[in-house]
Coordinates of C-alpha atoms in Angstrom, one line a residue:
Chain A
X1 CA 45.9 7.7 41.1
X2 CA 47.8 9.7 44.0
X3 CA 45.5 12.4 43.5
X4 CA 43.5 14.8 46.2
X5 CA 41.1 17.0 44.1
X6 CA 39.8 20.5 45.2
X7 CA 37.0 22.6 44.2
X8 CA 36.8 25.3 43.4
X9 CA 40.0 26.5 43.4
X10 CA 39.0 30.1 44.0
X11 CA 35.9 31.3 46.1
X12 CA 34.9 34.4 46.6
X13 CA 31.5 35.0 49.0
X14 CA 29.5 37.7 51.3
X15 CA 29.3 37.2 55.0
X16 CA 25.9 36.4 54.9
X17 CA 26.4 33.4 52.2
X18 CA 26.0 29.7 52.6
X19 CA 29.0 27.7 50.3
X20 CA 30.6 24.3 50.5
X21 CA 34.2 23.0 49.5
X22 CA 34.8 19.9 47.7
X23 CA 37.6 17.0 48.5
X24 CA 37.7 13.9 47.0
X25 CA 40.0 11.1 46.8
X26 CA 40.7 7.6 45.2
X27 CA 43.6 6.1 46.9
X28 CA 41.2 4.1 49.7
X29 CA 42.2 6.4 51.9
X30 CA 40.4 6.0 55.5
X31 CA 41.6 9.5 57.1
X32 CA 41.5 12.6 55.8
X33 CA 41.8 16.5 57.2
X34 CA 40.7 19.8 57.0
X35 CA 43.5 22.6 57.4
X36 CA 43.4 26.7 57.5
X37 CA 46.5 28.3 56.1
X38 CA 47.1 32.0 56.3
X39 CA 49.9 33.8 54.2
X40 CA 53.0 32.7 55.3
X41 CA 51.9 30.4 57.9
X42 CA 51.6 26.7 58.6
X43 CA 48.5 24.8 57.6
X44 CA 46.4 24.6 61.0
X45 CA 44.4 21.2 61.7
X46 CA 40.5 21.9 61.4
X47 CA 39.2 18.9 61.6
X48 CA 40.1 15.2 60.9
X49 CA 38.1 12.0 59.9
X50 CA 38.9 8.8 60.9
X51 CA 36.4 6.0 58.9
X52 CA 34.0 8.6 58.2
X53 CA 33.4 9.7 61.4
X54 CA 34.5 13.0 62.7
X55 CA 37.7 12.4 65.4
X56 CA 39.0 15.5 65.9
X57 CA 37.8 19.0 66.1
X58 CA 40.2 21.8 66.6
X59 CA 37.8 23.9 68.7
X60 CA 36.8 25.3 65.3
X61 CA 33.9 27.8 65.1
X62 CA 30.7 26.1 64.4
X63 CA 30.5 28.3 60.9
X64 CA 32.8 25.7 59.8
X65 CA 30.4 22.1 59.0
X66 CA 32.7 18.9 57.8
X67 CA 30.5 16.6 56.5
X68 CA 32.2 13.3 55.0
X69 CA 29.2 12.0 53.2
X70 CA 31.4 8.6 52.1
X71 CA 35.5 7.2 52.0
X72 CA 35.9 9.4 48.8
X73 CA 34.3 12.4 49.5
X74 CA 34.9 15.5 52.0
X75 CA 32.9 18.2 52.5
X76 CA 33.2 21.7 54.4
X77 CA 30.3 23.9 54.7
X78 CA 30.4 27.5 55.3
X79 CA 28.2 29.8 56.8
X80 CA 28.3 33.5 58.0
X81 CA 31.7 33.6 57.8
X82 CA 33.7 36.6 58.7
X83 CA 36.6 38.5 56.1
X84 CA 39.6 36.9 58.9
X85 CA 38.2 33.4 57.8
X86 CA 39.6 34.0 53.8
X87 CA 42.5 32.2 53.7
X88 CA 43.7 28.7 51.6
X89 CA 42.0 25.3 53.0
X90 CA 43.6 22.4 52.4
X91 CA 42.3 19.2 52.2
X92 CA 44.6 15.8 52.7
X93 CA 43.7 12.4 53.3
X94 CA 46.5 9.7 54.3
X95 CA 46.4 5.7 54.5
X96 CA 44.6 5.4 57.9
X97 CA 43.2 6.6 60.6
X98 CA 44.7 3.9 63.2
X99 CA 46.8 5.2 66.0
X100 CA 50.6 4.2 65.3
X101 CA 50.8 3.6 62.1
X102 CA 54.6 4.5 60.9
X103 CA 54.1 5.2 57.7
X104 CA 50.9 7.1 58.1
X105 CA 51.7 10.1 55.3
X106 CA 49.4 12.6 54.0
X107 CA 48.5 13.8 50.3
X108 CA 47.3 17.2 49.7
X109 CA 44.6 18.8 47.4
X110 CA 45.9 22.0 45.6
X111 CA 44.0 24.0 48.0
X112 CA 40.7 26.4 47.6
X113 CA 41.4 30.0 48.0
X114 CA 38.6 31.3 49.7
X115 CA 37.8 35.4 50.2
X116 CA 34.9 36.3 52.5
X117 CA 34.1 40.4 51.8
Chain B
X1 CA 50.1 24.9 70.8
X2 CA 51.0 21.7 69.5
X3 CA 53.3 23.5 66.5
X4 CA 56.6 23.0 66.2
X5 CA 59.3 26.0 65.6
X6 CA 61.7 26.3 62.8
X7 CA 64.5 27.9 62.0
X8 CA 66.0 29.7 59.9
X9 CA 62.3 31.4 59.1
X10 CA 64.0 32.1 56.1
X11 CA 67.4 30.9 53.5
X12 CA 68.7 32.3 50.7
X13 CA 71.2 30.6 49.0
X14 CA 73.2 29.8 45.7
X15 CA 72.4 26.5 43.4
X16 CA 74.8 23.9 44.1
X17 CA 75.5 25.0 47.8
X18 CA 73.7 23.0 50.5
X19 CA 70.4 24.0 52.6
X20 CA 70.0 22.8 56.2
X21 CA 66.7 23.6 58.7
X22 CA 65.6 22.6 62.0
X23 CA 62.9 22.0 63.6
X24 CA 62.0 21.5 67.3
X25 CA 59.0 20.3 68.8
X26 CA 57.0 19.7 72.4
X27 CA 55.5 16.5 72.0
X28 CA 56.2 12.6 72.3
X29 CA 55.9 11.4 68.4
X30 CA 55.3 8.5 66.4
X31 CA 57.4 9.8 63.4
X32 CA 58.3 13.1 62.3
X33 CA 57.8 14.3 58.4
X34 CA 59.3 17.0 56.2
X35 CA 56.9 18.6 53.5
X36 CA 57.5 21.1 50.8
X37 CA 55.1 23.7 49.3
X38 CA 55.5 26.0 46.8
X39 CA 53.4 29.2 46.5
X40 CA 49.8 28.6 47.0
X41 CA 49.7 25.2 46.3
X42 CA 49.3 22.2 48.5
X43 CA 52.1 20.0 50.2
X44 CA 53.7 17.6 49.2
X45 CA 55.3 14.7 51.2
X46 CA 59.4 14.4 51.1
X47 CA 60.4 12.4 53.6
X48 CA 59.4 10.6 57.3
X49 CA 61.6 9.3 60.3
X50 CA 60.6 7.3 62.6
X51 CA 60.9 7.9 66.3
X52 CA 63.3 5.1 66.6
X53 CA 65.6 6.2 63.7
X54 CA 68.1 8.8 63.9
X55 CA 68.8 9.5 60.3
X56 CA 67.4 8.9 57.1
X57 CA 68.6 9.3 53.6
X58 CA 66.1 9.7 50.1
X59 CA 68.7 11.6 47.2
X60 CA 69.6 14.6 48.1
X61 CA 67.8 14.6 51.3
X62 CA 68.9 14.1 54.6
X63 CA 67.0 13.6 57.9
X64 CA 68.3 13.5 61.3
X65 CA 65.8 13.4 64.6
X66 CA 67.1 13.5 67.7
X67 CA 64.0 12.2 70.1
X68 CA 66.1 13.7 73.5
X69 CA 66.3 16.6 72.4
X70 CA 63.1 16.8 70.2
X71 CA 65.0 18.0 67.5
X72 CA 64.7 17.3 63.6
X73 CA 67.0 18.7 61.0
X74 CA 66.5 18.4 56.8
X75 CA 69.6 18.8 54.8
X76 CA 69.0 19.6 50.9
X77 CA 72.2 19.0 49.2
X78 CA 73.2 20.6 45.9
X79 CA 70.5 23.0 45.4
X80 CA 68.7 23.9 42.6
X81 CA 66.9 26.4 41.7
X82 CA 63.4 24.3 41.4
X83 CA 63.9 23.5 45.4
X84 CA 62.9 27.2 45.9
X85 CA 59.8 26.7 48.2
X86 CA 58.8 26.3 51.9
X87 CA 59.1 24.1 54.0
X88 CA 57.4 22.2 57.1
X89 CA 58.2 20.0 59.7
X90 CA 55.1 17.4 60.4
X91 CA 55.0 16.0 64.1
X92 CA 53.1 12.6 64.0
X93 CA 50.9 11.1 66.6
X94 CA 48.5 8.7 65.1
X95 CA 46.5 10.2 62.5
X96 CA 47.1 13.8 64.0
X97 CA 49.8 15.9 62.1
X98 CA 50.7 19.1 63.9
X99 CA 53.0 21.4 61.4
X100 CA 55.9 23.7 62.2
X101 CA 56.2 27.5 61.4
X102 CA 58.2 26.3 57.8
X103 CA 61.4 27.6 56.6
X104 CA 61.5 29.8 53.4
X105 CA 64.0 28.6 51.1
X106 CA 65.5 30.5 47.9
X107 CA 68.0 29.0 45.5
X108 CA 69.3 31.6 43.7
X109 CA 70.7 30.1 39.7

């Protein structure tokens, strides 16, 4: 099973809401990442976590929550967001989260296209 | 900014001709990945050099990195139609992946 699983797909939600995005994975994967990707733009890093603890934050607003509640599972809670935050998240997970591993290669959810009116 | 720039920002071409992009990038690295990513979907994973190789080969893909330079290129030979997507350069330190601005390919049948 090589699969990273997203939901929901779409999302649509009022500034004043309170949502959460899904991730999970299968593979016994130890990392995995939170990206932001804009139209015709690269995915931006959000967040990454490294054994389920939180490693790197990308100076992302604290409307954004991670939360990975186990190895399988990745969570991103939303609150009070604002209509420049709709975009496509991205969640991936790769092999490890060790420093220097060469073949350290990321698998990638479908995405969850999020509006915020 | 820890993104690296591509170029061309976009390619058109016809099937069966070849499709090369470049990527540079600031950073020291512990391998450098190409991705693909076709319209609203996620990425998916083509191919990874290491900072000690200079080229790599996987079908009809070909990967050169020079580290001096800090310089990547992909070449997709005979192109089909289905490689119509985007795609992005991956700089790799450790479990931190920092993508470039991608390359907008067409194939044209």
């Amino acid at each position: 099973d090589t699969e990273v699983t997203q939901t929901p797909k779409h999302l649509v939600m009022g500034m004043t809401n309170k949502k959460s995005l899904k991730c999970e994975q299968h593979m016994g994967h130890r990392a995995m990442y939170w990206y932001k990707q804009k139209a015709k733009k690269p995915p931006e890093l959000m967040f990454v976590y490294s054994y389920e603890k939180l490693s790197i934050n990308e100076s992302v607003p604290s409307r954004f929550s991670p939360e990975c509640p186990n190895s399988s599972l990745l969570n991103l809670h939303l609150h009070a967001l604002q209509p420049e935050d709709s975009a496509l998240y991205l969640c991936a997970s790769s092999l490890t989260g060790l420093a220097g591993v060469a073949k350290n290669i990321q698998y990638f959810g479908a995405g969850t296209r999020l509006s915020v009116l | 900014s820890q993104q690296g720039e591509e170029d061309p920002q976009a390619l058109s071409i016809q099937e069966g001709e070849n499709a090369t992009m470049n990527c540079s990038y600031k950073t020291s690295i512990n391998n450098l990945q190409w991705y693909r990513q076709n319209s609203g979907r996620g990425l998916v994973h083509l191919i990874l050099i290491r900072s000690n190789e200079r080229e790599k080969h996987s079908g009809r893909l070909r990967v050169t990195l020079d580290t001096s330079k800090k310089s990547s290129s992909l070449l997709i030979t005979a192109s089909r139609a289905a490689d119509t997507a985007s795609y992005f350069c991956a700089t790799v330190k450790g479990n931190q992946f920092y993508f470039g601005t991608g390359t907008s390919l067409t194939v044209i049948p």
